[in-house]
Amino acid sequence: MGAALPLGDPAPRDGMLPEDLVIDADAAFGVYLHVPFCRVRCGYCDFNTYTASELRGARQDTYADTLLGEIEHAGRVLADRAPLRPAATVFFGGGTPTLLPAGDLSRMLSGVRDTFGMTPGAEVTVEANPDTVTPRVVAELADAGVTRMSIGMQSAVPHVLAALDRTHRPENVETAVRAARSAGLKVSVDLIYGAPGERLEDWERSLGAAVALEPDHVSAYALIIEEGTKLARQIRRGEVPAPDDDLQADMYEMAESMLTAAGLGWYEVSNWARTDADRSLHNLAYWRGTDWWGFGPGAHSHVAGLRWWNVKHPAAYAARLAAGDSPAAGRERPDAASRALEKVLLRSRIREGLPILEVSEDRRGAVPALIADGLIDGARAISGVIVLTMRGRLLADAVVRALTD
């Protein structure tokens, strides 16, 4: 089960939005669909997910119908304030969405389409564990309108997968990629580096295996130790070593070198794509701060500067909707200073960068020092945009502090 929900104001039982909230009817709108089920809990994961023994009254076989109830609720809430906007992106995340039958995912997507509509060529992504992907499943998803599959590879090295508590068979990654491609889907593979016992040569092997798959997109994330996870407890007890920052930096540099050589261009701190059209448009919407509604237990939403989050447990989520109530547990409306900080945090991560004029006037003076330290691109800064250099990506927190403290 994931980390605690944020602090905030109580959300109204009916889920209605504040009367003074001004929604831009022309702004892009995305949808996130959370599927909170996993066969095994990975030791590093603090996402809001549940194995069979943790469901305590919730049911996987009725989950799609429950979530469809929230989609109907969202349609009523948003229609009360502004014309409904079609979804430009839909993202099935988890958990393991492909633990549900493809037909359930298809019905959830139909619910989005019937309620909001979808833009022509909308990006629809499904996260998948390699062991759950078959040609039949992928064909059903493609027929339903899925356009992209994000496959949780994590590593090609068995002892690294074991350290992460990943149970999939490494050879099934290639099988899953081949199945997705045969159905006409774009393919992304997700990697994690810095696991206990992982060596630089292990990471090189995983990168090589990922490149050999010729994916359209690669995400490579440094392992972060989250409080409350099994891995955090193991490190605290001295059973396994904590991640080595210097080794992770070397791994990141290797990823940049190998992925770039394979024709995958960097566009966000942890993401590379073969072309601009292969970037994750859904995740770019998060980094750009546009609107989205997150459906499912523990899911977060953002509309016109208002943020809210759902109750965490699937049973509580289902009970709220069955009673005709909103599943939202709390919400907040960040002030101008918080929004400015968030913009620096997110926009500085992406290739298109952060306009210098959107940094507070009293912090713009930090830009020359950041250029001198090799953390941001001087040529781009002259054109008025902050874009991280390779060194800047490794020290992104230092850049953010310099621009916000």
mmCIF file of C-alpha atoms in Angstrom:
data_model
loop_
_atom_site.group_PDB
_atom_site.id
_atom_site.type_symbol
_atom_site.label_atom_id
_atom_site.label_comp_id
_atom_site.label_asym_id
_atom_site.label_seq_id
_atom_site.Cartn_x
_atom_site.Cartn_y
_atom_site.Cartn_z
ATOM 1 C CA MET A 1 0.000 0.000 0.000
ATOM 2 C CA GLY A 2 1.233 3.438 -0.909
ATOM 3 C CA ALA A 3 2.384 6.396 1.116
ATOM 4 C CA ALA A 4 -0.031 8.492 3.164
ATOM 5 C CA LEU A 5 -2.326 10.899 1.350
ATOM 6 C CA PRO A 6 -1.355 14.593 1.380
ATOM 7 C CA LEU A 7 -2.672 17.010 3.945
ATOM 8 C CA GLY A 8 -5.361 19.333 2.644
ATOM 9 C CA ASP A 9 -8.900 20.511 3.084
ATOM 10 C CA PRO A 10 -11.722 17.965 3.262
ATOM 11 C CA ALA A 11 -13.352 17.367 -0.094
ATOM 12 C CA PRO A 12 -17.148 17.850 -0.278
ATOM 13 C CA ARG A 13 -19.168 14.637 -0.338
ATOM 14 C CA ASP A 14 -20.749 15.565 -3.662
ATOM 15 C CA GLY A 15 -17.339 16.328 -5.213
ATOM 16 C CA MET A 16 -18.514 19.602 -6.716
ATOM 17 C CA LEU A 17 -15.841 22.122 -7.682
ATOM 18 C CA PRO A 18 -15.544 25.578 -6.084
ATOM 19 C CA GLU A 19 -17.897 28.108 -7.603
ATOM 20 C CA ASP A 20 -15.084 30.560 -8.341
ATOM 21 C CA LEU A 21 -12.956 28.002 -10.204
ATOM 22 C CA VAL A 22 -12.406 29.211 -13.762
ATOM 23 C CA ILE A 23 -11.946 26.341 -16.207
ATOM 24 C CA ASP A 24 -10.344 27.016 -19.575
ATOM 25 C CA ALA A 25 -12.536 25.162 -22.058
ATOM 26 C CA ASP A 26 -9.700 25.199 -24.597
ATOM 27 C CA ALA A 27 -7.018 23.725 -22.292
ATOM 28 C CA ALA A 28 -5.845 20.174 -22.920
ATOM 29 C CA PHE A 29 -7.463 17.486 -20.783
ATOM 30 C CA GLY A 30 -6.019 14.098 -19.844
ATOM 31 C CA VAL A 31 -7.335 11.042 -18.021
ATOM 32 C CA TYR A 32 -5.452 8.711 -15.684
ATOM 33 C CA LEU A 33 -7.037 5.334 -14.858
ATOM 34 C CA HIS A 34 -5.510 3.640 -11.814
ATOM 35 C CA VAL A 35 -5.591 -0.155 -11.546
ATOM 36 C CA PRO A 36 -4.337 -0.898 -8.006
ATOM 37 C CA PHE A 37 -3.714 -4.640 -8.268
ATOM 38 C CA CYS A 38 -0.413 -6.533 -8.217
ATOM 39 C CA ARG A 39 0.446 -10.211 -7.897
ATOM 40 C CA VAL A 40 3.483 -9.410 -5.734
ATOM 41 C CA ARG A 41 4.521 -6.219 -3.972
ATOM 42 C CA CYS A 42 7.952 -5.096 -5.152
ATOM 43 C CA GLY A 43 10.246 -4.191 -2.281
ATOM 44 C CA TYR A 44 10.959 -0.659 -3.567
ATOM 45 C CA CYS A 45 7.384 0.316 -4.467
ATOM 46 C CA ASP A 46 5.300 2.781 -2.457
ATOM 47 C CA PHE A 47 2.538 3.173 -5.053
ATOM 48 C CA ASN A 48 -1.052 2.659 -3.973
ATOM 49 C CA THR A 49 -1.265 -1.014 -4.951
ATOM 50 C CA TYR A 50 -2.661 -4.167 -3.357
ATOM 51 C CA THR A 51 -2.013 -7.871 -3.597
ATOM 52 C CA ALA A 52 -4.861 -10.368 -3.230
ATOM 53 C CA SER A 53 -4.281 -10.723 0.524
ATOM 54 C CA GLU A 54 -4.547 -6.946 1.030
ATOM 55 C CA LEU A 55 -7.861 -6.324 -0.718
ATOM 56 C CA ARG A 56 -10.013 -6.861 2.424
ATOM 57 C CA GLY A 57 -13.444 -6.819 0.830
ATOM 58 C CA ALA A 58 -12.561 -5.203 -2.509
ATOM 59 C CA ARG A 59 -12.934 -7.261 -5.693
ATOM 60 C CA GLN A 60 -10.976 -7.230 -8.904
ATOM 61 C CA ASP A 61 -13.855 -8.672 -10.928
ATOM 62 C CA THR A 62 -16.133 -5.673 -10.203
ATOM 63 C CA TYR A 63 -13.446 -2.990 -10.300
ATOM 64 C CA ALA A 64 -14.141 -1.812 -13.852
ATOM 65 C CA ASP A 65 -17.805 -1.207 -13.027
ATOM 66 C CA THR A 66 -16.827 0.718 -9.895
ATOM 67 C CA LEU A 67 -14.427 2.954 -11.794
ATOM 68 C CA LEU A 68 -17.044 3.564 -14.486
ATOM 69 C CA GLY A 69 -19.174 5.004 -11.700
ATOM 70 C CA GLU A 70 -16.498 7.604 -10.977
ATOM 71 C CA ILE A 71 -16.264 8.463 -14.677
ATOM 72 C CA GLU A 72 -20.012 9.183 -14.709
ATOM 73 C CA HIS A 73 -19.604 11.268 -11.543
ATOM 74 C CA ALA A 74 -16.757 13.266 -13.121
ATOM 75 C CA GLY A 75 -18.837 13.975 -16.197
ATOM 76 C CA ARG A 76 -21.618 15.464 -14.059
ATOM 77 C CA VAL A 77 -19.206 17.514 -11.939
ATOM 78 C CA LEU A 78 -17.304 19.004 -14.876
ATOM 79 C CA ALA A 79 -20.396 19.578 -17.021
ATOM 80 C CA ASP A 80 -21.822 21.650 -14.175
ATOM 81 C CA ARG A 81 -18.956 24.143 -14.599
ATOM 82 C CA ALA A 82 -17.902 24.148 -18.261
ATOM 83 C CA PRO A 83 -18.349 22.274 -21.542
ATOM 84 C CA LEU A 84 -16.755 18.830 -21.317
ATOM 85 C CA ARG A 85 -13.387 18.576 -23.054
ATOM 86 C CA PRO A 86 -12.334 15.503 -25.028
ATOM 87 C CA ALA A 87 -9.428 13.532 -23.598
ATOM 88 C CA ALA A 88 -6.186 14.096 -25.499
ATOM 89 C CA THR A 89 -4.401 11.373 -23.509
ATOM 90 C CA VAL A 90 -5.484 8.369 -21.454
ATOM 91 C CA PHE A 91 -3.064 6.445 -19.262
ATOM 92 C CA PHE A 92 -3.776 3.114 -17.537
ATOM 93 C CA GLY A 93 -1.318 2.885 -14.640
ATOM 94 C CA GLY A 94 -0.924 0.854 -11.509
ATOM 95 C CA GLY A 95 -0.335 -1.560 -10.103
ATOM 96 C CA THR A 96 -0.552 -3.860 -13.059
ATOM 97 C CA PRO A 97 -3.410 -2.860 -15.385
ATOM 98 C CA THR A 98 -2.952 -6.019 -17.447
ATOM 99 C CA LEU A 99 -3.913 -8.154 -14.442
ATOM 100 C CA LEU A 100 -7.466 -7.196 -15.381
ATOM 101 C CA PRO A 101 -9.050 -8.816 -18.431
ATOM 102 C CA ALA A 102 -8.528 -6.788 -21.596
ATOM 103 C CA GLY A 103 -12.300 -6.503 -21.826
ATOM 104 C CA ASP A 104 -12.410 -4.627 -18.503
ATOM 105 C CA LEU A 105 -9.794 -2.144 -19.683
ATOM 106 C CA SER A 106 -11.715 -1.758 -22.933
ATOM 107 C CA ARG A 107 -14.943 -0.950 -21.039
ATOM 108 C CA MET A 108 -13.131 1.630 -18.917
ATOM 109 C CA LEU A 109 -11.772 3.277 -22.057
ATOM 110 C CA SER A 110 -15.238 3.233 -23.618
ATOM 111 C CA GLY A 111 -16.527 4.984 -20.502
ATOM 112 C CA VAL A 112 -13.993 7.782 -21.040
ATOM 113 C CA ARG A 113 -14.913 8.021 -24.722
ATOM 114 C CA ASP A 114 -18.682 8.023 -24.058
ATOM 115 C CA THR A 115 -18.478 10.618 -21.280
ATOM 116 C CA PHE A 116 -15.827 13.055 -22.478
ATOM 117 C CA GLY A 117 -15.067 12.107 -26.041
ATOM 118 C CA MET A 118 -11.487 11.763 -27.270
ATOM 119 C CA THR A 119 -9.456 13.943 -29.588
ATOM 120 C CA PRO A 120 -8.516 12.559 -33.018
ATOM 121 C CA GLY A 121 -5.347 10.512 -32.619
ATOM 122 C CA ALA A 122 -5.541 10.560 -28.818
ATOM 123 C CA GLU A 123 -2.649 8.796 -27.079
ATOM 124 C CA VAL A 124 -3.837 5.806 -25.011
ATOM 125 C CA THR A 125 -1.174 4.030 -22.945
ATOM 126 C CA VAL A 126 -1.367 0.825 -20.917
ATOM 127 C CA GLU A 127 1.361 -0.141 -18.452
ATOM 128 C CA ALA A 128 2.094 -3.862 -18.517
ATOM 129 C CA ASN A 129 4.068 -6.523 -16.705
ATOM 130 C CA PRO A 130 5.834 -8.614 -19.392
ATOM 131 C CA ASP A 131 4.406 -11.864 -17.998
ATOM 132 C CA THR A 132 0.824 -10.643 -18.551
ATOM 133 C CA VAL A 133 1.224 -9.677 -22.222
ATOM 134 C CA THR A 134 0.038 -12.095 -24.903
ATOM 135 C CA PRO A 135 -0.801 -11.517 -28.571
ATOM 136 C CA ARG A 136 -4.503 -11.994 -27.772
ATOM 137 C CA VAL A 137 -4.458 -9.430 -24.936
ATOM 138 C CA VAL A 138 -2.599 -6.873 -27.034
ATOM 139 C CA ALA A 139 -4.880 -7.384 -30.024
ATOM 140 C CA GLU A 140 -7.949 -6.765 -27.819
ATOM 141 C CA LEU A 141 -6.407 -3.623 -26.388
ATOM 142 C CA ALA A 142 -5.466 -2.310 -29.831
ATOM 143 C CA ASP A 143 -9.011 -2.972 -31.081
ATOM 144 C CA ALA A 144 -10.323 -0.985 -28.084
ATOM 145 C CA GLY A 145 -8.238 2.048 -29.058
ATOM 146 C CA VAL A 146 -5.001 1.602 -27.092
ATOM 147 C CA THR A 147 -2.089 3.111 -29.034
ATOM 148 C CA ARG A 148 0.896 2.583 -26.761
ATOM 149 C CA MET A 149 2.203 0.004 -24.279
ATOM 150 C CA SER A 150 4.684 0.766 -21.503
ATOM 151 C CA ILE A 151 6.401 -2.481 -20.519
ATOM 152 C CA GLY A 152 7.995 -2.858 -17.090
ATOM 153 C CA MET A 153 11.357 -4.352 -18.022
ATOM 154 C CA GLN A 154 13.340 -2.800 -15.098
ATOM 155 C CA SER A 155 16.431 -4.951 -15.782
ATOM 156 C CA ALA A 156 17.704 -7.773 -17.990
ATOM 157 C CA VAL A 157 19.826 -9.228 -15.172
ATOM 158 C CA PRO A 158 18.210 -11.892 -12.949
ATOM 159 C CA HIS A 159 19.971 -10.952 -9.710
ATOM 160 C CA VAL A 160 18.947 -7.303 -10.168
ATOM 161 C CA LEU A 161 15.333 -8.301 -10.780
ATOM 162 C CA ALA A 162 15.496 -10.434 -7.627
ATOM 163 C CA ALA A 163 16.831 -7.486 -5.613
ATOM 164 C CA LEU A 164 13.826 -5.469 -6.797
ATOM 165 C CA ASP A 165 11.400 -8.367 -6.093
ATOM 166 C CA ARG A 166 10.422 -8.399 -9.753
ATOM 167 C CA THR A 167 9.058 -11.800 -10.692
ATOM 168 C CA HIS A 168 8.788 -11.587 -14.482
ATOM 169 C CA ARG A 169 10.982 -13.695 -16.731
ATOM 170 C CA PRO A 170 13.528 -11.521 -18.594
ATOM 171 C CA GLU A 171 12.901 -13.323 -21.877
ATOM 172 C CA ASN A 172 9.222 -12.354 -21.715
ATOM 173 C CA VAL A 173 10.113 -8.709 -22.290
ATOM 174 C CA GLU A 174 11.033 -9.467 -25.902
ATOM 175 C CA THR A 175 7.874 -11.540 -26.302
ATOM 176 C CA ALA A 176 5.753 -8.671 -24.975
ATOM 177 C CA VAL A 177 7.445 -6.108 -27.220
ATOM 178 C CA ARG A 178 6.968 -8.333 -30.256
ATOM 179 C CA ALA A 179 3.271 -8.832 -29.427
ATOM 180 C CA ALA A 180 2.688 -5.101 -28.968
ATOM 181 C CA ARG A 181 4.427 -4.286 -32.224
ATOM 182 C CA SER A 182 2.466 -6.903 -34.133
ATOM 183 C CA ALA A 183 -0.742 -5.196 -32.989
ATOM 184 C CA GLY A 184 0.502 -1.820 -34.228
ATOM 185 C CA LEU A 185 1.210 -0.306 -30.799
ATOM 186 C CA LYS A 186 4.081 2.001 -29.961
ATOM 187 C CA VAL A 187 6.366 0.489 -27.328
ATOM 188 C CA SER A 188 8.079 2.006 -24.309
ATOM 189 C CA VAL A 189 10.281 0.031 -21.925
ATOM 190 C CA ASP A 190 10.843 1.086 -18.316
ATOM 191 C CA LEU A 191 14.179 0.561 -16.568
ATOM 192 C CA ILE A 192 15.397 1.113 -12.984
ATOM 193 C CA TYR A 193 19.037 1.539 -12.059
ATOM 194 C CA GLY A 194 20.916 1.498 -8.758
ATOM 195 C CA ALA A 195 19.387 -1.628 -7.184
ATOM 196 C CA PRO A 196 21.311 -3.289 -4.331
ATOM 197 C CA GLY A 197 24.141 -5.341 -5.828
ATOM 198 C CA GLU A 198 23.767 -3.905 -9.331
ATOM 199 C CA ARG A 199 27.114 -3.194 -10.978
ATOM 200 C CA LEU A 200 27.876 -0.861 -13.846
ATOM 201 C CA GLU A 201 28.338 -3.871 -16.138
ATOM 202 C CA ASP A 202 24.891 -5.159 -15.105
ATOM 203 C CA TRP A 203 23.360 -1.848 -16.077
ATOM 204 C CA GLU A 204 25.228 -1.874 -19.388
ATOM 205 C CA ARG A 205 23.769 -5.316 -20.063
ATOM 206 C CA SER A 206 20.237 -4.072 -19.332
ATOM 207 C CA LEU A 207 20.649 -1.007 -21.521
ATOM 208 C CA GLY A 208 22.011 -3.166 -24.319
ATOM 209 C CA ALA A 209 19.036 -5.511 -24.044
ATOM 210 C CA ALA A 210 16.625 -2.571 -24.084
ATOM 211 C CA VAL A 211 18.283 -0.995 -27.126
ATOM 212 C CA ALA A 212 18.199 -4.345 -28.966
ATOM 213 C CA LEU A 213 14.401 -4.309 -28.651
ATOM 214 C CA GLU A 214 14.357 -1.116 -30.765
ATOM 215 C CA PRO A 215 11.663 0.551 -28.639
ATOM 216 C CA ASP A 216 10.062 3.853 -29.514
ATOM 217 C CA HIS A 217 10.653 5.154 -25.997
ATOM 218 C CA VAL A 218 12.723 4.349 -22.907
ATOM 219 C CA SER A 219 12.232 5.515 -19.322
ATOM 220 C CA ALA A 220 15.221 5.028 -17.005
ATOM 221 C CA TYR A 221 14.670 5.880 -13.352
ATOM 222 C CA ALA A 222 17.183 5.965 -10.522
ATOM 223 C CA LEU A 223 16.053 3.781 -7.631
ATOM 224 C CA ILE A 224 14.730 5.962 -4.811
ATOM 225 C CA ILE A 225 14.289 4.508 -1.338
ATOM 226 C CA GLU A 226 10.828 5.372 -0.068
ATOM 227 C CA GLU A 227 10.011 5.235 3.632
ATOM 228 C CA GLY A 228 7.714 2.394 4.622
ATOM 229 C CA THR A 229 8.851 0.035 1.875
ATOM 230 C CA LYS A 230 10.423 -3.376 2.367
ATOM 231 C CA LEU A 231 13.637 -2.141 0.775
ATOM 232 C CA ALA A 232 13.866 0.809 3.183
ATOM 233 C CA ARG A 233 13.572 -1.613 6.107
ATOM 234 C CA GLN A 234 16.241 -3.896 4.620
ATOM 235 C CA ILE A 235 18.650 -0.984 4.259
ATOM 236 C CA ARG A 236 17.927 0.263 7.764
ATOM 237 C CA ARG A 237 18.730 -3.195 9.164
ATOM 238 C CA GLY A 238 21.947 -3.349 7.144
ATOM 239 C CA GLU A 239 20.795 -6.329 5.082
ATOM 240 C CA VAL A 240 21.453 -4.599 1.751
ATOM 241 C CA PRO A 241 23.424 -1.455 0.850
ATOM 242 C CA ALA A 242 21.781 1.886 0.125
ATOM 243 C CA PRO A 243 22.071 3.181 -3.448
ATOM 244 C CA ASP A 244 25.423 4.762 -4.254
ATOM 245 C CA ASP A 245 24.925 8.286 -5.638
ATOM 246 C CA ASP A 246 28.194 8.261 -7.582
ATOM 247 C CA LEU A 247 27.391 4.890 -9.154
ATOM 248 C CA GLN A 248 23.902 6.059 -10.083
ATOM 249 C CA ALA A 249 25.439 9.142 -11.732
ATOM 250 C CA ASP A 250 27.741 6.888 -13.761
ATOM 251 C CA MET A 251 24.739 4.775 -14.712
ATOM 252 C CA TYR A 252 22.808 7.826 -15.860
ATOM 253 C CA GLU A 253 25.706 8.966 -18.034
ATOM 254 C CA MET A 254 25.910 5.493 -19.540
ATOM 255 C CA ALA A 255 22.177 5.569 -20.272
ATOM 256 C CA GLU A 256 22.489 8.912 -22.027
ATOM 257 C CA SER A 257 25.414 7.691 -24.117
ATOM 258 C CA MET A 258 23.925 4.347 -25.146
ATOM 259 C CA LEU A 259 20.382 5.564 -25.741
ATOM 260 C CA THR A 260 21.528 8.560 -27.766
ATOM 261 C CA ALA A 261 23.770 6.309 -29.870
ATOM 262 C CA ALA A 262 20.727 4.101 -30.504
ATOM 263 C CA GLY A 263 18.745 7.044 -31.872
ATOM 264 C CA LEU A 264 16.710 7.834 -28.771
ATOM 265 C CA GLY A 265 16.736 11.514 -27.874
ATOM 266 C CA TRP A 266 16.485 12.881 -24.342
ATOM 267 C CA TYR A 267 13.383 15.015 -23.678
ATOM 268 C CA GLU A 268 12.870 14.753 -19.885
ATOM 269 C CA VAL A 269 15.311 13.981 -17.087
ATOM 270 C CA SER A 270 14.458 10.249 -17.121
ATOM 271 C CA ASN A 271 12.960 9.792 -20.585
ATOM 272 C CA TRP A 272 14.198 9.301 -24.156
ATOM 273 C CA ALA A 273 12.157 8.968 -27.372
ATOM 274 C CA ARG A 274 12.976 7.998 -30.946
ATOM 275 C CA THR A 275 11.071 10.998 -32.347
ATOM 276 C CA ASP A 276 9.037 13.838 -30.872
ATOM 277 C CA ALA A 277 5.910 11.889 -31.851
ATOM 278 C CA ASP A 278 7.095 9.008 -29.641
ATOM 279 C CA ARG A 279 7.297 11.066 -26.444
ATOM 280 C CA SER A 280 4.798 10.312 -23.676
ATOM 281 C CA LEU A 281 2.248 13.050 -24.282
ATOM 282 C CA HIS A 282 0.414 12.110 -21.106
ATOM 283 C CA ASN A 283 3.457 12.589 -18.898
ATOM 284 C CA LEU A 284 4.375 15.779 -20.730
ATOM 285 C CA ALA A 285 0.961 17.103 -19.726
ATOM 286 C CA TYR A 286 1.888 16.569 -16.059
ATOM 287 C CA TRP A 287 5.215 18.357 -16.479
ATOM 288 C CA ARG A 288 3.505 21.233 -18.295
ATOM 289 C CA GLY A 289 0.848 21.546 -15.596
ATOM 290 C CA THR A 290 -2.259 20.993 -17.720
ATOM 291 C CA ASP A 291 -5.576 19.522 -16.528
ATOM 292 C CA TRP A 292 -6.279 15.860 -15.819
ATOM 293 C CA TRP A 293 -8.714 13.733 -13.833
ATOM 294 C CA GLY A 294 -7.300 10.695 -12.054
ATOM 295 C CA PHE A 295 -9.769 7.841 -11.586
ATOM 296 C CA GLY A 296 -9.374 5.047 -9.039
ATOM 297 C CA PRO A 297 -8.360 4.652 -5.394
ATOM 298 C CA GLY A 298 -5.610 7.057 -4.351
ATOM 299 C CA ALA A 299 -5.612 8.779 -7.761
ATOM 300 C CA HIS A 300 -4.840 12.500 -7.937
ATOM 301 C CA SER A 301 -6.473 15.093 -10.184
ATOM 302 C CA HIS A 302 -5.740 18.657 -11.252
ATOM 303 C CA VAL A 303 -8.195 21.057 -12.877
ATOM 304 C CA ALA A 304 -7.634 24.824 -13.181
ATOM 305 C CA GLY A 305 -5.221 24.921 -10.262
ATOM 306 C CA LEU A 306 -7.368 22.817 -7.925
ATOM 307 C CA ARG A 307 -5.909 19.477 -6.808
ATOM 308 C CA TRP A 308 -7.671 16.598 -5.132
ATOM 309 C CA TRP A 309 -7.042 12.976 -4.292
ATOM 310 C CA ASN A 310 -9.206 9.915 -3.743
ATOM 311 C CA VAL A 311 -9.454 7.633 -0.734
ATOM 312 C CA LYS A 312 -6.748 4.999 -0.923
ATOM 313 C CA HIS A 313 -8.227 1.567 -0.309
ATOM 314 C CA PRO A 314 -10.261 -0.047 -3.117
ATOM 315 C CA ALA A 315 -12.972 -1.094 -0.632
ATOM 316 C CA ALA A 316 -13.399 2.453 0.688
ATOM 317 C CA TYR A 317 -13.366 3.766 -2.877
ATOM 318 C CA ALA A 318 -16.113 1.353 -3.937
ATOM 319 C CA ALA A 319 -18.184 2.119 -0.825
ATOM 320 C CA ARG A 320 -18.104 5.861 -1.494
ATOM 321 C CA LEU A 321 -19.300 5.451 -5.058
ATOM 322 C CA ALA A 322 -21.943 2.876 -4.105
ATOM 323 C CA ALA A 323 -23.366 5.420 -1.640
ATOM 324 C CA GLY A 324 -23.540 8.060 -4.375
ATOM 325 C CA ASP A 325 -20.681 10.079 -2.888
ATOM 326 C CA SER A 326 -17.491 11.389 -4.413
ATOM 327 C CA PRO A 327 -14.435 9.212 -3.690
ATOM 328 C CA ALA A 328 -12.332 12.354 -3.105
ATOM 329 C CA ALA A 329 -10.691 12.420 0.334
ATOM 330 C CA GLY A 330 -9.147 15.891 0.276
ATOM 331 C CA ARG A 331 -8.137 18.783 -1.911
ATOM 332 C CA GLU A 332 -5.998 21.912 -2.028
ATOM 333 C CA ARG A 333 -5.589 25.086 -4.023
ATOM 334 C CA PRO A 334 -1.902 26.051 -4.026
ATOM 335 C CA ASP A 335 -1.097 29.753 -3.712
ATOM 336 C CA ALA A 336 0.899 31.710 -6.282
ATOM 337 C CA ALA A 337 4.258 31.015 -4.604
ATOM 338 C CA SER A 338 3.595 27.269 -4.524
ATOM 339 C CA ARG A 339 2.524 27.259 -8.161
ATOM 340 C CA ALA A 340 5.668 29.152 -9.160
ATOM 341 C CA LEU A 341 7.861 26.649 -7.311
ATOM 342 C CA GLU A 342 6.059 23.753 -8.957
ATOM 343 C CA LYS A 343 6.522 25.284 -12.389
ATOM 344 C CA VAL A 344 10.286 25.487 -11.839
ATOM 345 C CA LEU A 345 10.371 21.905 -10.522
ATOM 346 C CA LEU A 346 8.521 20.483 -13.499
ATOM 347 C CA ARG A 347 9.272 22.667 -16.488
ATOM 348 C CA SER A 348 13.028 22.692 -15.895
ATOM 349 C CA ARG A 349 13.010 18.893 -16.297
ATOM 350 C CA ILE A 350 11.945 18.889 -19.932
ATOM 351 C CA ARG A 351 13.811 19.630 -23.157
ATOM 352 C CA GLU A 352 11.658 22.610 -24.105
ATOM 353 C CA GLY A 353 12.720 24.160 -20.816
ATOM 354 C CA LEU A 354 11.463 26.889 -18.509
ATOM 355 C CA PRO A 355 11.103 30.491 -19.711
ATOM 356 C CA ILE A 356 13.432 32.634 -17.607
ATOM 357 C CA LEU A 357 10.697 35.250 -17.263
ATOM 358 C CA GLU A 358 8.636 32.684 -15.353
ATOM 359 C CA VAL A 359 11.301 32.546 -12.625
ATOM 360 C CA SER A 360 10.719 35.076 -9.858
ATOM 361 C CA GLU A 361 12.539 38.328 -10.602
ATOM 362 C CA ASP A 362 14.701 38.098 -7.481
ATOM 363 C CA ARG A 363 16.042 34.664 -8.519
ATOM 364 C CA ARG A 364 16.840 35.361 -12.177
ATOM 365 C CA GLY A 365 20.242 36.588 -11.067
ATOM 366 C CA ALA A 366 21.177 32.956 -10.341
ATOM 367 C CA VAL A 367 21.141 32.113 -14.050
ATOM 368 C CA PRO A 368 24.695 33.320 -14.914
ATOM 369 C CA ALA A 369 26.180 31.214 -12.093
ATOM 370 C CA LEU A 370 24.252 28.168 -13.269
ATOM 371 C CA ILE A 371 25.639 28.700 -16.768
ATOM 372 C CA ALA A 372 29.164 29.066 -15.398
ATOM 373 C CA ASP A 373 28.789 25.865 -13.386
ATOM 374 C CA GLY A 374 27.683 24.021 -16.531
ATOM 375 C CA LEU A 375 24.235 23.228 -15.133
ATOM 376 C CA ILE A 376 22.137 25.001 -17.747
ATOM 377 C CA ASP A 377 22.670 25.590 -21.452
ATOM 378 C CA GLY A 378 24.104 29.073 -21.992
ATOM 379 C CA ALA A 379 22.960 29.364 -25.602
ATOM 380 C CA ARG A 380 19.385 28.481 -24.686
ATOM 381 C CA ALA A 381 19.514 30.873 -21.724
ATOM 382 C CA ILE A 382 20.429 33.712 -24.082
ATOM 383 C CA SER A 383 17.231 32.909 -25.986
ATOM 384 C CA GLY A 384 15.327 33.163 -22.703
ATOM 385 C CA VAL A 385 14.841 29.509 -21.782
ATOM 386 C CA ILE A 386 16.361 27.411 -18.987
ATOM 387 C CA VAL A 387 17.352 23.967 -20.268
ATOM 388 C CA LEU A 388 19.459 21.561 -18.228
ATOM 389 C CA THR A 389 22.807 20.341 -19.519
ATOM 390 C CA MET A 390 23.888 16.764 -18.884
ATOM 391 C CA ARG A 391 25.566 17.900 -15.663
ATOM 392 C CA GLY A 392 22.430 19.860 -14.802
ATOM 393 C CA ARG A 393 20.299 16.756 -15.088
ATOM 394 C CA LEU A 394 22.553 15.017 -12.586
ATOM 395 C CA LEU A 395 22.245 17.988 -10.213
ATOM 396 C CA ALA A 396 18.662 19.017 -10.964
ATOM 397 C CA ASP A 397 17.854 19.595 -7.288
ATOM 398 C CA ALA A 398 20.678 22.150 -7.064
ATOM 399 C CA VAL A 399 19.263 23.994 -10.081
ATOM 400 C CA VAL A 400 15.789 24.123 -8.549
ATOM 401 C CA ARG A 401 17.162 25.376 -5.228
ATOM 402 C CA ALA A 402 19.141 28.116 -6.973
ATOM 403 C CA LEU A 403 16.027 29.293 -8.814
ATOM 404 C CA THR A 404 13.604 29.141 -5.883
ATOM 405 C CA ASP A 405 15.351 29.544 -2.506
#
